[in-house]
C-alpha positions in Angstrom: -10.4 -3.7 2.0 -8.7 -0.8 3.5 -10.6 2.2 2.2 -7.5 4.4 2.0 -5.9 5.1 -1.4 -2.3 4.2 -1.8 0.2 6.6 -3.3 -0.6 5.4 -6.8 -4.4 6.0 -6.7 -5.4 2.4 -6.0 -7.1 0.9 -3.0 -4.8 -0.8 -0.6 -5.4 -4.3 0.8 -3.4 -5.4 3.7 -1.9 -8.9 4.0 -4.2 -9.5 7.0 -7.3 -8.6 4.8 -6.1 -11.0 2.1 -5.6 -13.7 4.7 -9.3 -13.2 5.7 -10.2 -13.7 2.0 -8.1 -17.0 2.0 -9.9 -18.1 5.1 -13.2 -17.6 3.5 -12.0 -19.7 0.5 -10.5 -22.5 2.7 -13.8 -22.7 4.6 -16.0 -22.7 1.4 -17.8 -19.4 2.3 -18.3 -18.6 -1.4 -20.6 -15.6 -0.8 -17.9 -14.1 1.4 -15.2 -14.9 -1.2 -17.3 -13.3 -4.1 -18.1 -10.2 -2.0 -14.5 -9.2 -3.0 -15.5 -9.4 -6.7 -16.9 -6.9 -9.1 -20.2 -8.3 -10.7 -18.3 -8.8 -14.0 -15.1 -10.1 -12.4 -13.2 -12.7 -14.5 -11.0 -15.5 -13.2 -8.6 -16.8 -15.8 -6.7 -20.2 -15.3 -3.4 -21.4 -16.6 -3.5 -23.9 -19.6 -2.9 -27.6 -18.9 0.9 -27.6 -19.4 0.9 -31.4 -20.0 -1.2 -30.8 -23.1 -1.3 -27.0 -23.8 -2.7 -27.4 -27.4 -5.4 -29.8 -26.3 -6.8 -27.8 -23.4 -9.2 -24.9 -23.8 -8.4 -21.8 -21.8 -10.7 -21.6 -18.8 -12.2 -18.3 -17.7 -15.0 -17.9 -15.1 -17.3 -14.9 -15.6 -18.8 -13.3 -12.5 -19.5 -14.6 -9.0 -22.2 -17.1 -10.0 -19.9 -19.0 -12.3 -17.1 -18.9 -9.6 -19.5 -20.4 -7.0 -20.8 -23.1 -9.4 -17.3 -24.1 -10.4 -15.8 -24.2 -7.0 -18.9 -25.9 -5.4 -18.5 -28.7 -8.0 -14.7 -29.0 -7.5 -15.2 -29.1 -3.7 -17.7 -31.9 -4.0 -14.7 -34.0 -5.0 -11.7 -32.5 -3.4 -10.7 -30.7 -0.2 -8.7 -27.6 -1.3 -6.6 -25.6 1.0 -4.5 -22.5 0.3 -1.6 -20.9 2.2 -0.4 -17.4 1.4 3.3 -16.9 0.5 4.5 -13.6 -0.8 2.1 -10.6 -1.0 3.0 -7.6 -3.2 0.6 -4.7 -4.0 1.3 -1.8 -6.2 -1.3 0.6 -7.6 -4.4 -1.3 -8.7 -2.7 -4.7 -8.7 -1.9 -7.4 -6.1 0.4 -10.3 -6.8 0.4 -13.3 -4.4 2.0 -16.7 -4.1 -0.5 -19.4 -3.1 0.6 -22.9 -2.0 -2.4 -25.1 -2.7 -3.2 -28.7 -1.7 -6.0 -30.7 -3.3 -7.0 -33.9 -1.4 -9.3 -36.0 -3.6 -12.1 -38.0 -2.0 -14.0 -38.7 -5.3 -12.6 -39.3 -8.7 -12.6 -36.0 -10.7 -11.1 -34.3 -13.7 -9.3 -31.1 -12.7 -8.0 -28.5 -15.1 -4.5 -30.1 -14.7 -5.9 -33.6 -15.5 -7.8 -36.5 -13.8 -7.3 -37.3 -10.1 -8.5 -40.4 -8.2 -9.9 -40.9 -4.7 -7.0 -40.7 -2.3 -4.7 -38.7 -4.6 -3.0 -35.5 -3.3 -2.1 -32.8 -5.7 0.2 -30.0 -4.3 1.2 -26.9 -6.3 2.3 -23.3 -6.0 0.6 -20.7 -8.2 1.2 -17.0 -8.6 -2.0 -15.0 -8.8 -2.5 -11.4 -10.1 -5.5 -9.5 -8.9 -6.6 -6.3 -10.7 -8.7 -3.9 -8.7 -11.5 -1.7 -9.9 -12.3 0.5 -7.0 -12.1 -1.7 -3.9 -13.1 -5.0 -5.6 -11.4 -7.6 -7.8 -12.1 -7.0 -11.5 -9.8 -9.6 -13.0 -7.9 -12.6 -11.5 -5.2 -14.4 -13.4 -3.7 -17.6 -12.1 -0.3 -18.7 -13.3 1.1 -22.1 -12.4 4.6 -22.1 -10.9 5.3 -25.7 -10.0 4.1 -29.0 -8.6 5.4 -30.3 -5.3 6.1 -33.7 -3.7 2.9 -35.3 -2.3 3.8 -34.5 1.3 0.8 -32.4 2.6 1.5 -29.8 5.2 -2.0 -28.2 5.5 -4.9 -29.8 7.3 
């Protein structure tokens, strides 16, 4: 992160620095991804909108849970993200992430089951709260699903 304070007392993160974070994620460099996290960082996911009352809210607590969860997911799907909008103000960053999931083993995702060969494409908006120069809280809000025409490789 840029170590300079912005005009509202928060640390600034440039778009390029965030793209480096996305690159770590896309290449499954989990230790590099979680180096952006506070030790007690939480990652909160959207509820399954097809069955909101039947799904428990999912929250990951800390880097170890994040790594375990994503290692498991990526044993079944190839996930790629692409950055859309990037807005930072004070201690918050809001981004748009276009995400593709390419399933190579049957798996049950937060949004439901997927089968080998399936492609799930969605856009999510994500809010990052900073504490110092690290992510303290990450909230993922689902915007929409897309046609199954992948554009990322």
